[in-house]
Coordinates of C-alpha atoms and ligand atoms in Angstrom, one line a residue:
M1 CA 9.3 4.3 -1.3
C2 CA 10.5 6.9 -3.6
G3 CA 8.2 8.5 -6.2
I4 CA 9.7 9.3 -9.8
V5 CA 8.0 11.6 -12.3
A6 CA 9.4 12.6 -15.8
A7 CA 8.0 14.5 -18.9
V8 CA 9.0 15.4 -22.3
A9 CA 6.5 18.0 -23.8
Q10 CA 6.0 20.8 -26.3
R11 CA 5.5 23.0 -23.1
N12 CA 7.0 24.0 -19.8
V13 CA 7.1 21.0 -17.7
Q14 CA 7.9 22.2 -14.3
G15 CA 4.4 22.3 -13.2
I16 CA 3.6 19.0 -14.5
L17 CA 6.6 17.7 -12.5
L18 CA 5.7 19.6 -9.2
E19 CA 2.1 18.3 -9.4
G20 CA 3.1 14.9 -10.2
L21 CA 5.5 15.1 -7.0
K22 CA 2.6 16.4 -4.8
R23 CA 0.6 13.6 -5.9
L24 CA 3.4 11.0 -5.2
E25 CA 4.1 12.3 -1.9
Y26 CA 2.5 9.5 -0.1
R27 CA 5.3 7.4 -1.4
G28 CA 8.1 9.1 0.4
Y29 CA 8.5 12.8 1.7
D30 CA 11.9 13.4 3.4
S31 CA 13.1 15.3 0.7
S32 CA 12.4 16.1 -3.2
G33 CA 14.0 17.5 -6.3
M34 CA 13.8 18.1 -9.9
T35 CA 16.1 18.7 -13.0
V36 CA 15.0 20.3 -16.2
L37 CA 16.7 20.8 -19.2
N38 CA 17.0 24.3 -20.2
N39 CA 18.9 26.0 -23.2
G40 CA 21.1 22.9 -23.3
S41 CA 22.0 22.8 -19.6
L42 CA 20.5 20.7 -16.7
T43 CA 19.1 23.1 -13.8
R44 CA 18.2 21.7 -10.6
H45 CA 16.7 22.5 -7.3
R46 CA 16.5 20.1 -4.3
A47 CA 14.9 20.7 -1.0
L48 CA 14.9 18.8 2.5
G49 CA 11.5 17.9 3.9
K50 CA 8.1 17.8 1.9
V51 CA 7.4 18.9 -1.8
A52 CA 6.1 22.2 -0.3
A53 CA 9.7 23.2 0.3
L54 CA 10.7 22.7 -3.3
A55 CA 7.6 24.4 -4.6
E56 CA 8.7 27.3 -2.5
Q57 CA 12.2 27.2 -4.0
L58 CA 10.7 27.0 -7.9
D59 CA 8.6 30.2 -7.0
N60 CA 11.6 31.9 -6.1
A61 CA 13.7 30.7 -9.0
P62 CA 11.5 28.6 -11.5
L63 CA 13.1 25.9 -13.6
P64 CA 11.7 26.2 -17.1
G65 CA 12.1 23.7 -19.7
M66 CA 10.4 21.3 -22.0
S67 CA 11.9 17.9 -20.6
G68 CA 12.7 17.0 -16.8
I69 CA 12.6 14.5 -14.1
A70 CA 11.6 14.8 -10.5
H71 CA 11.6 12.9 -7.5
T72 CA 10.3 12.3 -3.7
R73 CA 12.6 10.5 -1.6
W74 CA 12.2 7.9 1.3
A75 CA 15.4 7.5 2.6
T76 CA 17.2 4.0 2.5
H77 CA 21.0 4.8 1.9
G78 CA 21.9 8.1 3.5
K79 CA 20.0 10.2 5.7
P80 CA 17.4 12.7 4.7
S81 CA 19.5 15.9 3.3
E82 CA 19.6 18.0 0.2
A83 CA 22.9 16.4 -0.7
N84 CA 21.3 12.8 -0.7
A85 CA 18.0 14.2 -2.4
H86 CA 17.4 13.3 -6.1
P87 CA 18.1 13.9 -8.9
H88 CA 21.8 13.1 -8.8
H89 CA 23.9 14.6 -11.3
S90 CA 27.5 13.6 -12.9
S91 CA 29.3 16.8 -13.9
D92 CA 26.0 18.4 -15.1
Q93 CA 26.1 16.3 -18.0
V94 CA 23.7 13.4 -16.8
A95 CA 20.8 13.5 -14.2
V96 CA 19.2 10.3 -12.8
V97 CA 16.4 9.9 -10.3
H98 CA 15.8 6.2 -8.7
N99 CA 13.5 4.2 -6.8
G100 CA 14.9 1.0 -5.2
I101 CA 18.1 -0.5 -3.8
I102 CA 21.2 -1.0 -5.8
E103 CA 22.7 -4.0 -3.9
N104 CA 26.2 -3.9 -5.6
Y105 CA 26.5 -0.1 -5.2
E106 CA 29.7 0.0 -2.9
H107 CA 31.6 -2.1 -5.2
I108 CA 30.8 0.0 -8.3
K109 CA 31.6 3.2 -6.2
Q110 CA 35.1 2.0 -5.4
A111 CA 35.6 1.3 -9.1
L112 CA 34.5 4.8 -10.0
Q113 CA 36.3 6.7 -7.4
A114 CA 39.5 4.9 -8.5
N115 CA 38.6 6.2 -12.2
G116 CA 38.5 9.9 -10.7
Y117 CA 34.9 10.2 -10.0
T118 CA 33.9 12.3 -7.1
F119 CA 30.7 11.6 -5.1
T120 CA 28.6 14.3 -3.3
S121 CA 26.0 12.1 -1.6
E122 CA 25.8 8.9 0.6
T123 CA 23.2 7.5 -1.9
D124 CA 23.6 4.2 -4.1
T125 CA 21.9 5.9 -6.6
E126 CA 25.1 8.6 -7.4
V127 CA 26.8 5.6 -9.1
I128 CA 24.3 5.2 -11.7
A129 CA 24.9 9.0 -12.8
H130 CA 28.6 8.4 -12.9
L131 CA 28.2 5.3 -14.9
L132 CA 26.2 6.8 -17.5
A133 CA 28.6 9.6 -17.7
D134 CA 31.2 7.4 -18.3
K135 CA 29.3 5.5 -21.3
L136 CA 28.1 8.7 -22.7
N137 CA 31.9 9.8 -22.8
S138 CA 32.9 6.8 -24.7
G139 CA 30.4 7.8 -27.4
L140 CA 27.0 5.7 -26.5
G141 CA 23.7 7.4 -26.8
L142 CA 21.5 8.0 -23.7
F143 CA 19.5 4.7 -24.5
E144 CA 22.4 2.5 -25.2
A145 CA 24.3 3.9 -22.1
T146 CA 21.4 2.9 -19.8
Q147 CA 20.8 -0.4 -21.4
E148 CA 24.7 -0.8 -20.6
V149 CA 24.3 0.5 -17.0
V150 CA 21.5 -1.3 -15.8
S151 CA 23.0 -4.7 -17.1
G152 CA 25.7 -4.1 -14.3
L153 CA 23.2 -3.3 -11.4
G154 CA 22.1 -5.5 -9.0
G155 CA 19.0 -5.2 -6.7
A156 CA 15.9 -3.3 -7.6
Y157 CA 15.1 0.1 -9.6
A158 CA 13.0 2.3 -11.3
L159 CA 15.1 4.8 -13.1
G160 CA 14.5 8.3 -15.1
V161 CA 17.5 9.4 -16.7
M162 CA 18.2 12.6 -18.8
S163 CA 21.6 14.1 -20.4
V164 CA 22.6 17.1 -22.2
V165 CA 24.0 15.2 -24.9
E166 CA 20.4 14.0 -26.0
P167 CA 18.0 17.0 -25.3
G168 CA 14.3 16.2 -25.2
V169 CA 14.8 12.6 -24.4
V170 CA 14.4 10.7 -20.9
V171 CA 15.1 7.1 -20.6
G172 CA 13.4 4.8 -18.0
A173 CA 14.1 1.5 -16.9
R174 CA 12.1 -0.7 -14.7
Q175 CA 13.5 -3.7 -12.6
G176 CA 11.8 -4.4 -9.3
S177 CA 10.2 -1.4 -8.7
P178 CA 7.4 0.2 -10.6
L179 CA 7.2 2.4 -13.4
V180 CA 4.3 3.4 -15.9
V181 CA 4.6 5.4 -19.0
G182 CA 2.0 8.0 -19.5
V183 CA 0.8 8.5 -23.1
G184 CA -0.3 12.0 -24.1
I185 CA -0.7 13.8 -27.2
D186 CA 2.7 14.9 -28.9
E187 CA 4.0 14.3 -25.2
A188 CA 5.0 11.4 -23.0
F189 CA 5.8 11.0 -19.3
L190 CA 7.0 8.6 -16.9
A191 CA 5.9 8.1 -13.3
S192 CA 6.0 5.7 -10.4
D193 CA 2.0 5.5 -10.2
P194 CA -0.5 6.6 -12.8
L195 CA -1.8 9.0 -9.9
A196 CA 1.1 11.3 -10.6
L197 CA -0.1 11.8 -14.2
L198 CA -3.8 12.1 -14.1
Q199 CA -3.8 15.9 -14.5
V200 CA -2.1 15.4 -17.9
T201 CA -3.3 11.8 -19.3
D202 CA -5.5 8.9 -18.5
R203 CA -3.7 6.3 -20.9
F204 CA -0.9 4.3 -19.5
I205 CA 1.4 1.6 -20.4
Y206 CA 2.5 -0.6 -17.4
L207 CA 6.0 -1.5 -17.9
E208 CA 7.2 -5.3 -17.6
E209 CA 10.1 -6.2 -15.5
G210 CA 13.5 -5.7 -17.3
D211 CA 11.8 -3.1 -19.6
L212 CA 13.7 0.1 -21.1
V213 CA 11.8 2.8 -22.3
E214 CA 12.7 6.0 -24.3
I215 CA 10.0 8.9 -24.4
R216 CA 11.1 11.8 -26.7
E217 CA 9.6 14.9 -28.3
Q218 CA 6.3 14.5 -30.2
G219 CA 5.3 11.9 -27.7
A220 CA 7.6 9.1 -29.4
I221 CA 7.8 6.2 -26.8
Q222 CA 9.9 3.2 -27.5
I223 CA 10.3 0.1 -25.5
V224 CA 12.8 -2.6 -25.4
D225 CA 12.4 -5.9 -23.2
R226 CA 15.3 -7.3 -20.9
D227 CA 16.4 -9.3 -24.0
G228 CA 16.7 -6.1 -25.9
H229 CA 13.9 -7.0 -28.3
Q230 CA 11.8 -3.8 -29.2
V231 CA 8.3 -4.7 -28.1
E232 CA 4.6 -2.9 -27.9
R233 CA 2.9 -2.9 -24.7
P234 CA -0.8 -2.1 -24.6
V235 CA -2.0 1.0 -23.7
H236 CA -4.5 1.0 -20.8
T237 CA -7.1 3.8 -19.9
F238 CA -7.1 4.6 -16.3
E239 CA -10.4 3.7 -14.7
H240 CA -10.9 6.1 -11.7
G241 CA -11.7 9.8 -12.4
D242 CA -9.1 12.3 -11.4
G243 CA -11.3 13.4 -8.5
A244 CA -10.2 10.4 -6.5
A245 CA -6.6 11.7 -6.2
S246 CA -8.0 15.1 -4.3
K247 CA -9.2 15.5 -0.6
G248 CA -12.3 17.3 -1.7
E249 CA -14.1 19.0 1.2
Y250 CA -12.2 16.9 3.7
R251 CA -9.5 18.0 5.9
H252 CA -7.3 14.8 5.5
Y253 CA -7.1 12.0 2.6
M254 CA -7.5 9.6 5.4
L255 CA -10.9 11.0 6.6
K256 CA -12.1 11.2 3.2
E257 CA -11.0 7.6 2.4
I258 CA -12.8 6.3 5.7
F259 CA -16.0 7.9 4.7
E260 CA -15.9 6.5 1.1
Q261 CA -16.1 3.1 2.7
P262 CA -20.1 2.8 2.1
E263 CA -19.5 3.6 -1.7
V264 CA -16.2 1.6 -2.1
I265 CA -17.6 -1.4 -0.6
S266 CA -20.7 -1.4 -3.0
A267 CA -18.2 -1.2 -5.8
A268 CA -16.2 -4.2 -4.5
L269 CA -19.6 -6.1 -4.4
E270 CA -21.0 -4.9 -7.7
G271 CA -21.6 -7.7 -10.1
R272 CA -20.1 -10.3 -8.0
L273 CA -23.4 -11.4 -6.1
S274 CA -26.6 -12.9 -7.5
T275 CA -29.9 -12.6 -5.5
N276 CA -28.9 -15.7 -2.8
S277 CA -25.5 -16.3 -4.0
V278 CA -21.9 -15.5 -5.1
L279 CA -20.7 -15.7 -8.7
V280 CA -17.6 -17.8 -8.5
E281 CA -16.7 -16.6 -12.0
S282 CA -15.7 -13.0 -10.6
F283 CA -12.3 -14.7 -9.7
G284 CA -12.2 -15.7 -13.5
P285 CA -13.1 -18.6 -15.6
E286 CA -10.9 -21.3 -14.1
A287 CA -12.1 -20.4 -10.6
Q288 CA -14.6 -23.1 -10.3
V289 CA -12.3 -25.9 -11.1
L290 CA -9.5 -24.6 -9.1
F291 CA -11.6 -23.9 -6.3
Q292 CA -13.1 -27.4 -6.2
N293 CA -9.6 -28.8 -6.1
T294 CA -8.3 -26.3 -3.4
R295 CA -7.6 -28.5 -0.2
Q296 CA -5.7 -25.7 1.6
I297 CA -5.0 -22.2 1.1
H298 CA -1.7 -20.3 2.0
I299 CA -2.4 -16.4 2.4
I300 CA 0.6 -14.1 2.1
A301 CA 0.6 -10.2 2.8
C302 CA 2.2 -7.3 4.7
G303 CA 1.1 -4.7 6.9
T304 CA -2.6 -4.0 7.1
S305 CA -3.3 -6.5 4.4
Y306 CA -1.8 -9.1 6.4
H307 CA -4.6 -8.3 8.9
A308 CA -7.0 -9.0 6.4
G309 CA -5.5 -12.6 5.8
L310 CA -5.7 -13.1 9.3
V311 CA -9.6 -12.6 9.3
A312 CA -9.9 -14.5 6.4
R313 CA -8.7 -17.5 8.0
Y314 CA -11.4 -17.6 10.6
W315 CA -13.9 -17.2 7.7
L316 CA -12.3 -20.0 5.2
E317 CA -12.0 -22.4 7.9
R318 CA -15.5 -21.8 9.5
Y319 CA -17.6 -21.5 6.3
A320 CA -15.5 -23.0 3.5
G321 CA -14.1 -25.9 5.8
V322 CA -10.5 -25.3 4.3
P323 CA -7.3 -25.1 6.4
V324 CA -5.6 -21.8 6.0
Q325 CA -2.1 -20.5 6.8
V326 CA -1.5 -16.8 7.1
E327 CA 2.0 -15.2 7.1
V328 CA 3.9 -11.9 6.6
A329 CA 5.4 -11.7 3.3
S330 CA 8.9 -11.0 4.5
E331 CA 9.0 -14.4 6.9
Y332 CA 7.6 -16.7 4.0
R333 CA 9.9 -15.7 1.2
Y334 CA 13.1 -16.8 3.1
R335 CA 11.5 -20.0 4.7
H336 CA 11.4 -23.4 3.4
P337 CA 7.5 -23.8 3.4
V338 CA 5.9 -27.3 3.0
V339 CA 3.1 -27.1 0.5
P340 CA 0.6 -29.9 0.7
D341 CA -1.0 -30.9 -2.5
G342 CA -4.0 -29.0 -3.4
T343 CA -2.7 -25.7 -1.8
L344 CA -3.9 -22.3 -3.4
F345 CA -1.5 -19.2 -2.9
V346 CA -3.1 -16.1 -2.2
T347 CA -1.5 -12.4 -1.8
L348 CA -3.2 -9.5 -0.6
S349 CA -2.1 -6.1 -1.6
Q350 CA -3.3 -2.6 -1.9
S351 CA -0.5 -1.5 -3.9
G352 CA 0.3 -4.8 -5.7
E353 CA 3.9 -3.7 -5.9
T354 CA 5.2 -4.4 -2.1
A355 CA 8.4 -6.0 -2.7
D356 CA 8.1 -8.7 0.0
T357 CA 4.7 -9.8 -1.3
L358 CA 5.9 -9.7 -4.8
A359 CA 9.0 -11.7 -4.0
A360 CA 6.9 -14.4 -2.1
L361 CA 4.7 -14.8 -5.0
R362 CA 7.8 -15.4 -7.3
F363 CA 9.0 -17.9 -5.0
A364 CA 5.6 -19.6 -4.5
K365 CA 5.7 -20.1 -8.3
T366 CA 8.9 -22.3 -7.7
L367 CA 6.9 -24.4 -5.6
H368 CA 3.8 -26.7 -6.3
Y369 CA 1.0 -24.8 -5.6
V370 CA -2.2 -25.4 -7.7
G371 CA -2.5 -21.7 -8.5
T372 CA -2.0 -18.2 -7.6
L373 CA -4.7 -15.5 -6.8
A374 CA -3.9 -11.8 -6.2
I375 CA -6.7 -9.8 -4.3
C376 CA -5.3 -6.1 -5.1
N377 CA -6.5 -2.7 -5.7
V378 CA -4.3 -1.7 -8.4
P379 CA -5.0 -3.3 -11.9
G380 CA -2.0 -3.8 -13.8
S381 CA 0.2 -4.0 -11.1
S382 CA 3.0 -6.3 -10.8
L383 CA 1.3 -8.6 -8.7
V384 CA -1.9 -9.0 -10.5
R385 CA 0.1 -9.4 -13.9
E386 CA 2.1 -12.1 -12.3
S387 CA -0.4 -14.0 -10.7
D388 CA -2.8 -16.7 -12.3
M389 CA -6.0 -15.1 -11.1
S390 CA -6.9 -11.8 -9.7
L391 CA -9.9 -10.1 -8.0
M392 CA -9.7 -6.1 -8.1
T393 CA -11.1 -4.5 -4.7
H394 CA -12.1 -1.4 -6.5
A395 CA -11.3 0.9 -3.6
G396 CA -10.2 3.5 -5.7
P397 CA -6.8 5.4 -5.4
E398 CA -5.8 5.4 -1.5
I399 CA -3.7 8.3 -0.7
G400 CA -3.5 8.2 3.1
V401 CA -0.4 6.1 4.0
A402 CA -2.6 4.4 6.8
S403 CA -4.8 1.9 5.1
T404 CA -8.4 2.1 5.5
K405 CA -10.8 1.5 2.7
A406 CA -8.4 -0.8 0.9
F407 CA -8.6 -2.9 4.1
T408 CA -12.3 -3.1 4.3
T409 CA -12.4 -3.9 0.6
Q410 CA -10.1 -6.6 0.9
L411 CA -12.3 -8.1 3.7
V412 CA -15.1 -7.9 1.1
A413 CA -13.1 -9.6 -1.3
L414 CA -12.1 -12.2 1.1
M415 CA -15.6 -13.0 2.1
L416 CA -16.4 -13.6 -1.6
L417 CA -13.4 -15.9 -1.8
T418 CA -14.9 -17.7 1.3
L419 CA -18.1 -18.0 -0.4
S420 CA -16.9 -18.9 -3.6
V421 CA -14.7 -21.7 -2.2
S422 CA -17.5 -23.0 -0.2
K423 CA -20.0 -22.9 -3.2
A424 CA -17.4 -24.6 -5.8
K425 CA -17.0 -27.3 -2.9
G426 CA -20.9 -27.8 -3.4
Q427 CA -21.4 -26.8 0.2
P428 CA -25.2 -25.2 1.0
E429 CA -25.3 -21.6 -0.1
R430 CA -25.1 -19.0 2.8
A431 CA -27.9 -16.7 1.6
E432 CA -27.8 -15.2 4.7
I433 CA -24.4 -14.0 4.4
V434 CA -24.9 -12.8 1.0
A435 CA -27.8 -10.6 2.1
A436 CA -25.7 -9.4 5.0
L437 CA -23.1 -8.4 2.5
Q438 CA -25.9 -6.5 0.7
S439 CA -26.9 -4.5 3.6
L440 CA -23.2 -3.6 4.7
P441 CA -22.9 -0.3 2.9
A442 CA -26.0 1.1 4.5
L443 CA -24.4 -0.1 7.9
C444 CA -21.4 1.3 7.5
K445 CA -23.0 4.6 7.0
Q446 CA -24.8 4.5 10.3
V447 CA -21.5 3.5 12.0
L448 CA -19.8 6.7 10.2
G449 CA -22.7 8.8 11.8
L450 CA -20.9 8.1 15.0
A451 CA -17.8 9.9 14.3
G452 CA -18.9 13.0 16.2
Q453 CA -19.2 10.6 19.6
I454 CA -15.9 8.9 18.5
E455 CA -14.3 12.5 18.2
T456 CA -15.3 13.1 21.8
L457 CA -14.0 9.8 23.0
S458 CA -10.6 10.5 21.5
Q459 CA -9.8 13.1 24.1
A460 CA -9.3 10.4 26.7
F461 CA -6.4 9.3 24.6
A462 CA -4.6 12.5 23.6
E463 CA -2.4 12.4 26.6
K464 CA -1.8 8.7 26.8
H465 CA 1.6 6.9 25.9
H466 CA 0.2 3.2 25.7
A467 CA -3.2 1.4 24.8
L468 CA -4.2 -2.0 24.7
F469 CA -6.7 -3.5 22.2
L470 CA -8.5 -6.8 22.8
G471 CA -10.6 -8.8 20.6
R472 CA -11.7 -12.5 20.2
G473 CA -12.1 -14.8 17.2
A474 CA -12.1 -12.8 14.0
H475 CA -12.0 -9.7 16.1
Y476 CA -8.5 -10.3 17.3
P477 CA -7.2 -9.5 13.9
I478 CA -9.4 -6.2 14.0
A479 CA -7.7 -5.6 17.4
L480 CA -4.5 -5.8 15.6
E481 CA -5.4 -3.5 12.9
G482 CA -7.0 -0.8 15.5
A483 CA -3.6 -0.7 17.5
L484 CA -1.8 -0.6 14.1
K485 CA -3.6 2.3 12.8
L486 CA -3.3 4.1 16.4
K487 CA 0.5 3.5 16.6
E488 CA 1.0 4.6 12.6
I489 CA -0.8 7.8 13.0
S490 CA -0.7 9.1 16.5
Y491 CA 2.6 7.4 17.6
I492 CA 0.9 5.9 20.9
H493 CA 2.4 2.6 21.5
A494 CA -0.3 0.3 21.1
E495 CA -0.6 -3.5 21.4
A496 CA -3.4 -6.0 20.6
Y497 CA -4.0 -9.2 22.3
P498 CA -6.5 -12.2 21.7
A499 CA -8.7 -11.2 25.0
G500 CA -8.1 -14.6 26.5
E501 CA -4.6 -14.2 26.5
L502 CA -4.8 -11.0 28.9
K503 CA -4.4 -13.1 32.2
H504 CA -1.1 -14.7 30.5
G505 CA 1.0 -11.5 30.9
P506 CA -0.5 -8.1 29.7
L507 CA -2.7 -7.9 32.7
A508 CA 0.3 -6.8 34.3
L509 CA 0.3 -3.5 32.6
V510 CA -3.1 -2.7 33.3
D511 CA -3.8 0.1 35.7
S512 CA -6.0 3.4 36.1
E513 CA -3.6 5.0 33.2
M514 CA -4.0 2.3 30.7
P515 CA -6.7 2.7 28.2
V516 CA -8.0 -0.7 27.1
I517 CA -10.3 -0.8 23.7
S518 CA -12.4 -3.7 23.1
V519 CA -14.4 -4.8 20.3
A520 CA -17.5 -6.6 21.5
P521 CA -20.0 -7.9 18.5
N522 CA -22.9 -10.2 19.6
D523 CA -21.1 -13.6 18.8
D524 CA -20.8 -16.7 20.6
L525 CA -17.7 -15.3 22.3
L526 CA -19.4 -12.7 23.9
E527 CA -19.7 -14.1 27.2
K528 CA -16.1 -15.0 27.4
L529 CA -15.2 -11.5 26.2
K530 CA -17.4 -9.9 29.0
S531 CA -15.4 -12.0 31.7
N532 CA -11.9 -10.8 30.2
L533 CA -13.5 -7.1 30.5
Q534 CA -14.3 -7.7 34.0
E535 CA -10.6 -8.8 34.4
V536 CA -9.5 -5.4 33.3
R537 CA -12.2 -3.7 35.5
A538 CA -10.9 -5.3 38.4
R539 CA -7.6 -3.8 38.1
G540 CA -8.9 -0.3 37.5
G541 CA -8.3 -0.2 33.8
Q542 CA -10.2 2.5 31.7
L543 CA -12.2 0.5 29.4
F544 CA -13.6 1.5 25.9
V545 CA -15.9 -0.9 24.5
F546 CA -17.4 -1.0 20.9
A547 CA -20.7 -3.2 21.5
D548 CA -23.5 -4.4 19.4
Q549 CA -26.4 -2.5 20.6
A550 CA -28.3 -5.7 21.8
V551 CA -25.3 -7.2 24.2
G552 CA -26.3 -5.2 27.2
I553 CA -22.9 -3.7 28.3
N554 CA -23.7 -0.1 29.1
D555 CA -21.8 2.9 30.3
Q556 CA -20.9 2.4 34.0
D557 CA -18.0 3.6 36.1
G558 CA -14.8 3.0 34.2
I559 CA -16.6 1.6 31.2
R560 CA -17.4 3.7 28.2
V561 CA -19.6 2.1 25.5
M562 CA -20.2 3.0 21.9
K563 CA -22.9 1.0 20.4
L564 CA -22.9 -0.3 17.0
P565 CA -25.7 -1.4 15.1
H566 CA -26.5 -5.2 14.9
V567 CA -24.8 -7.1 12.0
H568 CA -24.5 -10.6 11.0
E569 CA -21.8 -12.0 12.8
A570 CA -19.9 -13.2 9.9
L571 CA -19.4 -9.3 8.8
A572 CA -19.0 -7.7 12.3
P573 CA -15.2 -7.7 11.7
L574 CA -15.8 -5.4 8.5
L575 CA -18.2 -3.0 10.7
Y576 CA -16.0 -2.9 13.8
T577 CA -13.0 -1.8 11.8
L578 CA -14.6 1.5 11.2
P579 CA -15.0 3.2 14.6
L580 CA -11.4 1.9 15.5
Q581 CA -10.0 3.9 12.1
L582 CA -12.1 6.9 13.3
L583 CA -10.9 6.8 16.9
S584 CA -7.2 6.8 15.6
Y585 CA -8.0 9.7 13.3
Y586 CA -9.3 11.7 15.9
V587 CA -6.7 11.2 18.5
A588 CA -3.9 11.9 15.9
V589 CA -5.7 15.1 14.9
L590 CA -5.9 16.0 18.5
K591 CA -2.2 15.2 18.9
G592 CA -1.5 17.3 15.7
T593 CA 0.7 14.7 13.9
D594 CA 0.9 14.3 10.2
V595 CA -2.1 12.1 9.6
D596 CA -1.6 11.5 5.8
Q597 CA 2.1 11.3 6.0
P598 CA 3.3 10.2 9.2
R599 CA 7.1 10.1 10.2
N600 CA 9.4 7.2 8.9
L601 CA 6.3 5.5 6.7
A602 CA 5.8 5.0 3.3
K603 CA 2.4 4.1 1.3
S604 CA 4.0 1.6 -1.3
V605 CA 7.2 -0.3 0.2
T606 CA 8.9 -1.5 -3.1
V607 CA 12.4 -2.2 -1.5
E608 CA 12.7 -5.1 0.8
Ligands
G6P1 C1 3.0 -0.1 3.8 C2 1.7 0.7 4.0 C3 0.7 -0.1 4.7 C4 0.3 -1.5 4.0 C5 1.5 -2.4 3.8 C6 1.2 -3.3 2.7 O1 3.4 -0.6 5.2 O2 2.4 1.8 4.8 O3 -0.5 0.8 4.7 O4 -0.4 -2.2 4.4 O5 2.7 -1.3 3.1 O6 1.1 -2.8 1.2 P1 0.0 -3.4 0.2 O7 0.3 -2.3 -0.8 O8 1.0 -4.6 0.0 O9 -1.0 -3.8 0.9

């Protein structure tokens, strides 16, 4: 979604805002803009396309000033264009940046037009600028004006606003979209994500829903809650160093994040296992009793996180004996779900801010679940704060829009959940899975060693328009995830099927032009999978098989085999994800697409 950054400092803020925008570009990158207060006037640049285009404008005509707001956009209302890019101004008196959607903007716009306000964009945001100007003209200060304006807004927003009437002040508001306050020394900042500000501070205040904040010269910060009461919110120190937000020696963030997996999987396991067993308390002091009383589980998520949930269903049913339903959040939130007694509600999210997942959690809290658990990568995110329990995945910042290390660490967390529920219910310890988890980082390293071979393999895909992914059991969701990665970043149309379904339709698509990718670990479905692969071979399909080195599938005419080290059956879905990530990556690089910021997508989807 869109990204916001704002600063009030004793120094020129242009560089801080621009660096913030670069770091927020993963949220949206169709246009960007910046407004800075200079000698009592609002000065602005806006540019279509990536932040680099704005940087070029700033090179040619700098915007010096000690307070400012900036924005990187992911279009919702109005096409990507310079006129629709933020900040939006009202008669050069007020400037606004906004992330989210104002649902009642049309009605407000008509009223403002009737009062003589002229609109220069197609966005919902511009109404906020004019409403603020209206309030300021009636004599209110910027904070009070913002307070009055937001009380009439429907929908979701994070805002940053400034005005010539109060130089050295930026006001922010949060309702349904994330906003953090960066606490500096004699300076203060706002941003959609702490990453945007790591170059200037590691201390953050996570605003609550309905909060309004004013940041002023000398770093003064004042927060008022939704009821208008002044409140103190805790200041958190950001855990991950700033290095996590840079590409280092890698060509793309995605490649860096793929190669970080051994390390972050270790981090996700750290302190959560004893020699033979999982530590149930990792999920919190109340987890033992709650898991003991859990009779079923509903897992809700979006995108890649949803695929992690699908894998967990196989694990939780097989190893913990608990029935599981998994559903995408955008469907769940508008259904009338039946919640049997003793059901635990689990959300999975990298960001913890995905609008549909958050809405699903809020809806679930009105139903009679025994508890809510968030498995998330961002401490302090909305999902974490609003759930009864949480488990952090410790993947570190993930910048590439296509999720990689966030997915595999979610799988680790979900295996920890499986073992914890099983243990709390008094089932036999699964020491062999615990041992396998401990050896997983080393196995991942071995698989990453196949990168060169996978790069060579990727050449077979560069000219393709379609691809089919097959898997069985817990590897069906891995096939889904492999197909999603390929379409997200290489724009090749890819579909995934449970291999047993091939004969019920997709086989009609198979001919000598259709690449079919299959994951074949050494599990009890291997023989069945081999028969499915024969069905493809018999139709002349080109097979690419990622197989356990012991399964005896070898390169032959029409079959290319990539051999993976042996892994415990339970953890094979984790390991087999890696070569599929690499395959998508190298295909995208060959095709020359924008790997880290694929067209039309955003990393953090904070609107519905
Ligand atoms: C977007 C991202 C995906 C992600 C999904 C869910 O679509 O591009 O990579 O899987 O949102 O995000 P979450 O932060 O809730 O895991």
